[in-house]
mmCIF file of C-alpha atoms in Angstrom:
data_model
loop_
_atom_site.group_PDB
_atom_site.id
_atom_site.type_symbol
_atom_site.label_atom_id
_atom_site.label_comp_id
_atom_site.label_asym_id
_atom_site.label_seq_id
_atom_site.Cartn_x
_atom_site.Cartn_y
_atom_site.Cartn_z
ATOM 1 C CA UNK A 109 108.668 47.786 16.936
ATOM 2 C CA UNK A 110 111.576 49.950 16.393
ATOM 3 C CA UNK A 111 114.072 50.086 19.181
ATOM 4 C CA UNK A 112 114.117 54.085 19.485
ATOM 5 C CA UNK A 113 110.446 54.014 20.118
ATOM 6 C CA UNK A 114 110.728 51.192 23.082
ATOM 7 C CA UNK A 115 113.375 53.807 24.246
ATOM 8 C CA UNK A 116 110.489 56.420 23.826
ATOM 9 C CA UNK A 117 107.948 54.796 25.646
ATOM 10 C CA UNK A 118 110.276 53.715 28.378
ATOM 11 C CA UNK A 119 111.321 57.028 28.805
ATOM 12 C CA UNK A 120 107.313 58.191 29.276
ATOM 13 C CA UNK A 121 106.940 55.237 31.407
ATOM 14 C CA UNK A 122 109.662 56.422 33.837
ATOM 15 C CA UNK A 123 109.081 60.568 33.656
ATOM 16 C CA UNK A 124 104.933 59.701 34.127
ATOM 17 C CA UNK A 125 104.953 62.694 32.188
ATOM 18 C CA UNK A 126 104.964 63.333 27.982
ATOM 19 C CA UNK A 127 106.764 66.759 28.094
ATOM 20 C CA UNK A 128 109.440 65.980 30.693
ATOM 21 C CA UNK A 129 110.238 62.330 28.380
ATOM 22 C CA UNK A 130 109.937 64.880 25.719
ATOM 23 C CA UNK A 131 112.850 67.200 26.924
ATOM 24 C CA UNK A 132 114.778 64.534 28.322
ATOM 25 C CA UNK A 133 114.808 62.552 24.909
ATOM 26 C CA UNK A 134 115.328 66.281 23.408
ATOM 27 C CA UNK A 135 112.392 65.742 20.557
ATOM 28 C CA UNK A 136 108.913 68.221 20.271
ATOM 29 C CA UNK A 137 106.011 67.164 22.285
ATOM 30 C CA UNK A 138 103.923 66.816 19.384
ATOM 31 C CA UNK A 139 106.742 64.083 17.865
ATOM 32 C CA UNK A 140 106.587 62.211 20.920
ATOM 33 C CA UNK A 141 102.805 61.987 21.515
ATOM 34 C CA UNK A 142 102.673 60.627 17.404
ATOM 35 C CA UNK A 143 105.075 57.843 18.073
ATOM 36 C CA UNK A 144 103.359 56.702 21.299
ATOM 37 C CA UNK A 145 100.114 56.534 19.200
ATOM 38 C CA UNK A 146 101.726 54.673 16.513
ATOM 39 C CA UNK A 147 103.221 52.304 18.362
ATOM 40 C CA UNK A 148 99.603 51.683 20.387
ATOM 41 C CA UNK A 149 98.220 51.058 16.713
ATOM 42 C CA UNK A 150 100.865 48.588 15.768
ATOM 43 C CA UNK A 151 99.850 46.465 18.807
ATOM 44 C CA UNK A 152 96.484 46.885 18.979
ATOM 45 C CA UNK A 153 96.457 48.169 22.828
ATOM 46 C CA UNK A 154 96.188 50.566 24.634
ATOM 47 C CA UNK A 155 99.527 51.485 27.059
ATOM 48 C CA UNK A 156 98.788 54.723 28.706
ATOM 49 C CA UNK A 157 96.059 56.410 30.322
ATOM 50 C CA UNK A 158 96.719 59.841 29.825
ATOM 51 C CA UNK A 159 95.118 62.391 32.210
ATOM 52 C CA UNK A 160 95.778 66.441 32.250
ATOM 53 C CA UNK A 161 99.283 66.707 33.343
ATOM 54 C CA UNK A 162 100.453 63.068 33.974
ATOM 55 C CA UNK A 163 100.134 59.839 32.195
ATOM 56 C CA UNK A 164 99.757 55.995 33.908
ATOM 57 C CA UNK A 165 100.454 52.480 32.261
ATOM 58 C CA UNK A 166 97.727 50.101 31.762
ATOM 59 C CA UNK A 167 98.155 46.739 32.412
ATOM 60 C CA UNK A 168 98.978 46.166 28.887
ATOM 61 C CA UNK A 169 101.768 48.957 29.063
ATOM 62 C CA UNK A 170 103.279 47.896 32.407
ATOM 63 C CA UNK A 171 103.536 44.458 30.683
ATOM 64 C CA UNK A 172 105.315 46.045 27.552
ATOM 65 C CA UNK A 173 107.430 48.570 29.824
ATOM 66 C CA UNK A 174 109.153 45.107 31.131
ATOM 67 C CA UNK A 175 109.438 43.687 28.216
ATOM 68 C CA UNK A 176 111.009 46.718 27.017
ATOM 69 C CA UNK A 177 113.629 47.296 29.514
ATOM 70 C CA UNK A 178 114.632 43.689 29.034
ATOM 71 C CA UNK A 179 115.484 44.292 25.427
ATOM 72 C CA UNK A 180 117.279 47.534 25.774
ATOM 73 C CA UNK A 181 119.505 46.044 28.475
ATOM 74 C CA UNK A 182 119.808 43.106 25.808
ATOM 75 C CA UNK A 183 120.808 45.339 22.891
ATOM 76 C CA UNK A 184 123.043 47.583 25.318
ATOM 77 C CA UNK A 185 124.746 44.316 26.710
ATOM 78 C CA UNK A 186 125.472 43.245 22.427
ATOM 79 C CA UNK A 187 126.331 46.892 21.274
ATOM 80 C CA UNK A 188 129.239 46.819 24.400
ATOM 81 C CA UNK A 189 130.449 43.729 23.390
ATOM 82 C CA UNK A 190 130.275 44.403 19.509
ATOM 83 C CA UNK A 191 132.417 47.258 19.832
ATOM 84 C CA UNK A 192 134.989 45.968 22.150
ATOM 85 C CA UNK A 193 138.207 46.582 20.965
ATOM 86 C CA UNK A 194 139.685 43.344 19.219
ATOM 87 C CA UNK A 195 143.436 43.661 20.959
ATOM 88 C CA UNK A 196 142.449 44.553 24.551
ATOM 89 C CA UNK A 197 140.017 43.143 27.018
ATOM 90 C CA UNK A 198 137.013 45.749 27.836
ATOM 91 C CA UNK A 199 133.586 45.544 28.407
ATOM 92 C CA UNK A 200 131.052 44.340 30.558
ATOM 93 C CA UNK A 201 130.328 41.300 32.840
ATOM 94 C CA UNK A 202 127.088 40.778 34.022
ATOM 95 C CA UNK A 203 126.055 37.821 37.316
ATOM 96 C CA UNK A 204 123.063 37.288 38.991
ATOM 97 C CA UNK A 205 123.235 35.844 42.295
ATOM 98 C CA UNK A 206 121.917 35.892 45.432
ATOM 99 C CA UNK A 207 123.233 36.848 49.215
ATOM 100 C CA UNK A 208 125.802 34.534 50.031
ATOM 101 C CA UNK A 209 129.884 35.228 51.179
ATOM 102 C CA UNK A 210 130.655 33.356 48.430
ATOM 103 C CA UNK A 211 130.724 36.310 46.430
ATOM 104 C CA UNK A 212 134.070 37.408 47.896
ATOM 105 C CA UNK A 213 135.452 34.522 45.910
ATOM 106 C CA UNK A 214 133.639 36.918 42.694
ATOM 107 C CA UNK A 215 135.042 40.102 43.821
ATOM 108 C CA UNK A 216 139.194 38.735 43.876
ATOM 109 C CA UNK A 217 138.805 37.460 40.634
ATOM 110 C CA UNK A 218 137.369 40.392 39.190
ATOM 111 C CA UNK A 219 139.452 42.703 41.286
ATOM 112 C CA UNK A 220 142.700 40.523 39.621
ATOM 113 C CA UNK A 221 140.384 41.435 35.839
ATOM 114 C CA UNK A 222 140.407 44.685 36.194
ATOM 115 C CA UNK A 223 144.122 45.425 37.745
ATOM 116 C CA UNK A 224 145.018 44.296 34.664
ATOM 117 C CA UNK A 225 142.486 45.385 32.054
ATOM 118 C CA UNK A 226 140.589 48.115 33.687
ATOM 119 C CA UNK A 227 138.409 48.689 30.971
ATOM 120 C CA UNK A 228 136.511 45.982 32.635
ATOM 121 C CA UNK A 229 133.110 46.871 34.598
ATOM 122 C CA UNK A 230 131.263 43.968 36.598
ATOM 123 C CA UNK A 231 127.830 44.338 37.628
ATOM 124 C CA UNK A 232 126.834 42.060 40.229
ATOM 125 C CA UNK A 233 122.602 41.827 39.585
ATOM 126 C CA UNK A 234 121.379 40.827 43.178
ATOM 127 C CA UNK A 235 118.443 38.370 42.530
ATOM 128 C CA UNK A 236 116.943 35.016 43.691
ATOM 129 C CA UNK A 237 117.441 31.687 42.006
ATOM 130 C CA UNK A 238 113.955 32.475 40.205
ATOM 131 C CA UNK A 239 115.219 35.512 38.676
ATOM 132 C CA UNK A 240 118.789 34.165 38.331
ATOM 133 C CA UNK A 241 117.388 31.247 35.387
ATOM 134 C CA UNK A 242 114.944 33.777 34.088
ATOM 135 C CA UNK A 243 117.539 36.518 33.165
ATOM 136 C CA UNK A 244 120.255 33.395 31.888
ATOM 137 C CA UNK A 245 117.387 32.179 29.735
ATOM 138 C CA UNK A 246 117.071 35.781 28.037
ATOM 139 C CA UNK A 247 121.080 36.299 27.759
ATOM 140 C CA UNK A 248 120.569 39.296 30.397
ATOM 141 C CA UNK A 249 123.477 37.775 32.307
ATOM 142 C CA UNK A 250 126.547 35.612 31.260
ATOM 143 C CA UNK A 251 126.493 33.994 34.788
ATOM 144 C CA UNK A 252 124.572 32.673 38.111
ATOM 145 C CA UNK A 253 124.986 31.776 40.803
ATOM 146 C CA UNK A 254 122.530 28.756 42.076
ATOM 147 C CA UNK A 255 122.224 26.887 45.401
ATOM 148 C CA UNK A 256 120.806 23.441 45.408
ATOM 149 C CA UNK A 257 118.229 21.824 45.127
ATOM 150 C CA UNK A 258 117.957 24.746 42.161
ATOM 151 C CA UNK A 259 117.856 22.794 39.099
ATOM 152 C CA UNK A 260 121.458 23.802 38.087
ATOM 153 C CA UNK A 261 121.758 20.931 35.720
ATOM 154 C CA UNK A 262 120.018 22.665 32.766
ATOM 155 C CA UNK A 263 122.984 25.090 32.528
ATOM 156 C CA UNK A 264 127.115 24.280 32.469
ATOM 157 C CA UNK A 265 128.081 24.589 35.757
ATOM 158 C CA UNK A 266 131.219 24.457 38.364
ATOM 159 C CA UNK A 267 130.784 23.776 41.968
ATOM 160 C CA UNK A 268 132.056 26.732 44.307
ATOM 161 C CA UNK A 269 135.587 25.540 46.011
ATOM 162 C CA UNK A 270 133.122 26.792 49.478
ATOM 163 C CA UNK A 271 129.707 26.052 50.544
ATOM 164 C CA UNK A 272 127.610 28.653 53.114
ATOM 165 C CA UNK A 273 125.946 27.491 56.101
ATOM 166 C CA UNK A 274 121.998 27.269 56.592
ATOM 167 C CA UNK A 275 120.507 28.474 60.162
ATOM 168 C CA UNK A 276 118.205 30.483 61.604
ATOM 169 C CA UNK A 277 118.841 34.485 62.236
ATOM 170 C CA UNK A 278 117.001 35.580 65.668
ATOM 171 C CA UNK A 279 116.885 37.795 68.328
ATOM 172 C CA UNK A 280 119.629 37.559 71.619
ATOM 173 C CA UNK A 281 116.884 38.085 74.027
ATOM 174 C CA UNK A 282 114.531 34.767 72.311
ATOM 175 C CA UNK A 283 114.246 31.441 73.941
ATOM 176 C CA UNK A 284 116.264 29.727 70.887
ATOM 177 C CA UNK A 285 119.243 31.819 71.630
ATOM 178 C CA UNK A 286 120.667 29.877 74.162
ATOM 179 C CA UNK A 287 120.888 27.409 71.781
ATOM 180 C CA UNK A 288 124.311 26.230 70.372
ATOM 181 C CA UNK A 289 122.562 25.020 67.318
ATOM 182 C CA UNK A 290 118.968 24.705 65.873
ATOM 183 C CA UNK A 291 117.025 21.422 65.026
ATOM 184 C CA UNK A 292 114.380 21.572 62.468
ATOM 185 C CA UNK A 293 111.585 20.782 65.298
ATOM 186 C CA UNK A 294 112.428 24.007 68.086
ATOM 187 C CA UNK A 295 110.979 25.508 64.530
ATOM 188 C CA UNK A 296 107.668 24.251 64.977
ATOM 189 C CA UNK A 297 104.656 26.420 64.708
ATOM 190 C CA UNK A 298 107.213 29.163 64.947
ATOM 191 C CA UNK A 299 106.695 32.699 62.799
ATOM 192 C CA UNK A 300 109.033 32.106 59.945
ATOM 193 C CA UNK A 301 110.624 34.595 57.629
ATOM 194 C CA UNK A 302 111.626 32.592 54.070
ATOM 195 C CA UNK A 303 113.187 33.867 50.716
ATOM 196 C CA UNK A 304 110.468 33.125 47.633
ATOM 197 C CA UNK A 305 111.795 30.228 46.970
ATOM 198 C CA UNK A 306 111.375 28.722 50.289
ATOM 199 C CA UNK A 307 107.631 29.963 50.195
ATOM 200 C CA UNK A 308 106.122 26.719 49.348
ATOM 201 C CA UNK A 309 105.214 24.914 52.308
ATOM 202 C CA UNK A 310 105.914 21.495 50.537
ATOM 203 C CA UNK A 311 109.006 22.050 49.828
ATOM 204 C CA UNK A 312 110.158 23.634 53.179
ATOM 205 C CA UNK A 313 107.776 21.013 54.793
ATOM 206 C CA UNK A 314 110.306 18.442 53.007
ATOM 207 C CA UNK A 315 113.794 20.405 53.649
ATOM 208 C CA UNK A 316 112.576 20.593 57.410
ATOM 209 C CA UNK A 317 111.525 17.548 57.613
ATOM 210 C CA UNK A 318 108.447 18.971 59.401
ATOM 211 C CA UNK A 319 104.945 18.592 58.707
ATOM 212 C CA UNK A 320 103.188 21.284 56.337
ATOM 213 C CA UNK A 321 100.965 22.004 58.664
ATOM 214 C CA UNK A 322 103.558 22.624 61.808
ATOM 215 C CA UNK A 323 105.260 25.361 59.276
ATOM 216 C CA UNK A 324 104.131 28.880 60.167
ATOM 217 C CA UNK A 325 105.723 31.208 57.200
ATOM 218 C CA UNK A 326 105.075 35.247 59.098
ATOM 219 C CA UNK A 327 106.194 36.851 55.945
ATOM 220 C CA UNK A 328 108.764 36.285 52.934
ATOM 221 C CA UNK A 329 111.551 38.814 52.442
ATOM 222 C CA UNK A 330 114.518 38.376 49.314
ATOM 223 C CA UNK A 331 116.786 39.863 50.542
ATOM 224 C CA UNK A 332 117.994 38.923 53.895
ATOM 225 C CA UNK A 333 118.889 43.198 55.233
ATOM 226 C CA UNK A 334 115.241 43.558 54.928
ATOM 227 C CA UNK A 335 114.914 40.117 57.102
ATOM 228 C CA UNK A 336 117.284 41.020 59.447
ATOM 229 C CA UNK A 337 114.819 44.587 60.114
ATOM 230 C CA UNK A 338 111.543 41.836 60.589
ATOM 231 C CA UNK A 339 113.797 40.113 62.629
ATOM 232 C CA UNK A 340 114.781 42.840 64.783
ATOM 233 C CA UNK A 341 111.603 44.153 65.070
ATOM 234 C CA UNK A 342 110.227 40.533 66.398
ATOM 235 C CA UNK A 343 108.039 39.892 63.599
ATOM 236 C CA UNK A 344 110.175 36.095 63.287
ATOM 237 C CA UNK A 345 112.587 33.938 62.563
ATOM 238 C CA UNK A 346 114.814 34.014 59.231
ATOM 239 C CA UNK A 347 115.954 30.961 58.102
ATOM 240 C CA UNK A 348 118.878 32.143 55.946
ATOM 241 C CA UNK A 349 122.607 31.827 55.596
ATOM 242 C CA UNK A 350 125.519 32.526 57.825
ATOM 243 C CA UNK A 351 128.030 35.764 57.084
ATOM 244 C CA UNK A 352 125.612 37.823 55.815
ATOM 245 C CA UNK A 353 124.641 39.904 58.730
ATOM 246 C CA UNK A 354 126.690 41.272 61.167
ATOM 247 C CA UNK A 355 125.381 39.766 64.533
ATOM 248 C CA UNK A 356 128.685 41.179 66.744
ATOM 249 C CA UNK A 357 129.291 44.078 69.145
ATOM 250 C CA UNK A 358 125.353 46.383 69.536
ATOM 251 C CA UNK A 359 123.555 44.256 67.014
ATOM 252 C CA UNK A 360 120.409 42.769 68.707
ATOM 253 C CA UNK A 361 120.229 39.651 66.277
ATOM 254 C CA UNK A 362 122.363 36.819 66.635
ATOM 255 C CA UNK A 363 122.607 33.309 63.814
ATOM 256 C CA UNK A 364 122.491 30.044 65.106
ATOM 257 C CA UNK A 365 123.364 26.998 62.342
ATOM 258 C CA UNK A 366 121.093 23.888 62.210
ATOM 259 C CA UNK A 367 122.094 20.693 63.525
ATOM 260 C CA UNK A 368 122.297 18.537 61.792
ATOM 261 C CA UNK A 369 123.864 20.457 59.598
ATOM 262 C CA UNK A 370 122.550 22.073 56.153
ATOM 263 C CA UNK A 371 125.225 23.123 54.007
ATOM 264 C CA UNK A 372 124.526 25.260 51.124
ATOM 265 C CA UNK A 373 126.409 24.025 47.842
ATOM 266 C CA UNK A 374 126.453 27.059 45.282
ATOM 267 C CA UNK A 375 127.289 26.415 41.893
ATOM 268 C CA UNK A 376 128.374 29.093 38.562
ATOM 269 C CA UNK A 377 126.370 28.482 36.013
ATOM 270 C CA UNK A 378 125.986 29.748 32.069
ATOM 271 C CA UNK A 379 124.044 29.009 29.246
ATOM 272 C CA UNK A 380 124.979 25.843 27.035
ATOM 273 C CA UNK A 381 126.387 26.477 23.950
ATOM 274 C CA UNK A 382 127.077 30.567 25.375
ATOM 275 C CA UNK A 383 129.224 32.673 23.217
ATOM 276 C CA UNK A 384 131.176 34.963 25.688
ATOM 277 C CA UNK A 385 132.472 37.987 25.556
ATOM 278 C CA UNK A 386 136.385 38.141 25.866
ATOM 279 C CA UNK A 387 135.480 39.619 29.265
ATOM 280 C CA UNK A 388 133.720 37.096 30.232
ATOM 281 C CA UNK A 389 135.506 34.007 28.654
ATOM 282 C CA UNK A 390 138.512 35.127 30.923
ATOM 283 C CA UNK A 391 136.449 35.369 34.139
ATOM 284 C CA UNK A 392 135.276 31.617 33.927
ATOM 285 C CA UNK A 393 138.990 30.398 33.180
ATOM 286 C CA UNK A 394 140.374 32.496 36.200
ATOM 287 C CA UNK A 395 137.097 31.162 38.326
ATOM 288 C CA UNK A 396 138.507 27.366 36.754
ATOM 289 C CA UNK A 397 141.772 27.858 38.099
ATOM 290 C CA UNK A 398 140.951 29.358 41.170
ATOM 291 C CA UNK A 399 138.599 26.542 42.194
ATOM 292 C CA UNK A 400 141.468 24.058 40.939
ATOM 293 C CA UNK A 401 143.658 26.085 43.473
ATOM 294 C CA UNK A 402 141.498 25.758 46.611
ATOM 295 C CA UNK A 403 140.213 22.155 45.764
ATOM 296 C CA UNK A 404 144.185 21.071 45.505
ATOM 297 C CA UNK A 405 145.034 23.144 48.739
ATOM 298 C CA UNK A 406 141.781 21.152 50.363
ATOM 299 C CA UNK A 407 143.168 17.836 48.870
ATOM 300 C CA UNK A 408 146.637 18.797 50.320
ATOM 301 C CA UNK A 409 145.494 19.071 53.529
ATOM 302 C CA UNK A 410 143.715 15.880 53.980
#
């Protein structure tokens, strides 16, 4: 497979339509239609059912399309870095991580980058620890960022100089409200929102330290926004982390921390053995320092 054609085909896949991919790619029809053909016969499936106007992917070609976009973001991820210039520091840095406040910690170092080499663009890739290993595995990102009991060991990794808060995100008006805190058992047979990885009974059973069978899970949401809207709308209870939704002045929601407490530890983590960019070689040694700084300030303090 040639990488122009995978740029043809995702093309089709996006337009659902051979002459608008056609114009947009600015090659013939005719051209087009030949490659898509070709590159069916080279993998012995079929991709797209093509009807009178418009054309759908098979299952075959939605798995491909995926595949696809993976490698083209891989390639345009090398190409930046390849042609980098060797005296300056440009190009891209690329984390994955999920909701957490912990990200402001992200956004001073970067904003520090790119004062002083704004040639620098960071792309924060909003994704659950699932998708977070996934896309380090295939060198889509240089970083994560992984909360325990994620298995954060397989990769290099720093501990965050902070840790968020786990609780429970509600409604003002519900009985739990006038609660200062939240034990695991008020959560009891209780409509439950949980991120995917929390969707396993077993292991929330075993975090809760409730049994399986007490654990009603309403609905699963990945990002918490969304929650917050199930929330609102009564449909449960998010168990999630504090500082990511604004519960003050009109807001009808209000976040309540367990007791005891749950602490979320958060850790960067990178491939072993990675090869960075210059990019992103000097974002983990400003991260270093900057976790050196607050750990020695913490230290100083005690």
């Amino acid at each position: 497979m040639e990488i122009r054609v995978l740029r043809y085909f995702v093309t089709v896949a996006r337009e659902e339509n051979i002459t608008r991919a056609a114009e947009k790619l600015h090659i013939t029809q005719p051209t087009l239609s030949r490659q898509l053909h070709q590159l069916e016969e080279e993998l012995g499936k079929q991709l797209l059912k093509r009807g009178n106007h418009d054309v759908k992917l098979t299952a075959d070609g939605m798995l491909l399309r995926k595949r696809a976009e993976e490698i083209l973001d891989l390639v345009e991820k090398t190409e930046s870095e390849m042609t980098a210039e060797n005296n300056d520091i440009s190009g891209n840095i690329y984390i994955g991580a999920g909701e957490t406040d912990a990200i402001r910690i992200i956004a001073k170092i970067v904003q520090k980058i790119q004062k002083e080499y704004p040639k620098v663009i960071f792309h924060n890739i909003s994704c659950d620890s699932i998708d977070v290993i996934d896309k380090l595995n295939k060198g889509l990102i240089d970083f994560g960022v992984l909360f325990e009991p994620s298995n954060y060991t397989d990769f290099e990794h720093i501990k965050f100089p902070v840790h968020d808060t786990w609780g429970v995100l509600m409604r003002k008006d519900s009985p739990l409200a006038e609660n200062k805190y939240i034990t695991s058992k008020m959560l009891i047979d209780l409509p439950l929102i949980v991120s995917r990885q929390m969707m396993s009974k077993i292991n929330l059973s075993q975090w809760l330290e409730i049994p399986k069978e007490n654990i009603h899970i309403s609905s699963t949401s990945n990002l918490i926004f969304n929650g917050s809207l199930l929330v609102d709308e009564g449909v449960g209870y998010a168990i999630t982390l504090d500082k990511l939704i604004n519960c003050t002045g009109n807001s009808n929601l209000c976040f309540r921390p367990f007791y005891p407490p749950k602490p979320a530890q958060m850790y960067l983590v990178w491939k072993k053995y990675q090869v960075f960019s210059k990019a992103a070689e000097r974002f983990l040694n400003d991260f270093i320092k900057e976790c050196e700084t607050k750990n020695n300030h913490y230290n100083d303090l005690l």
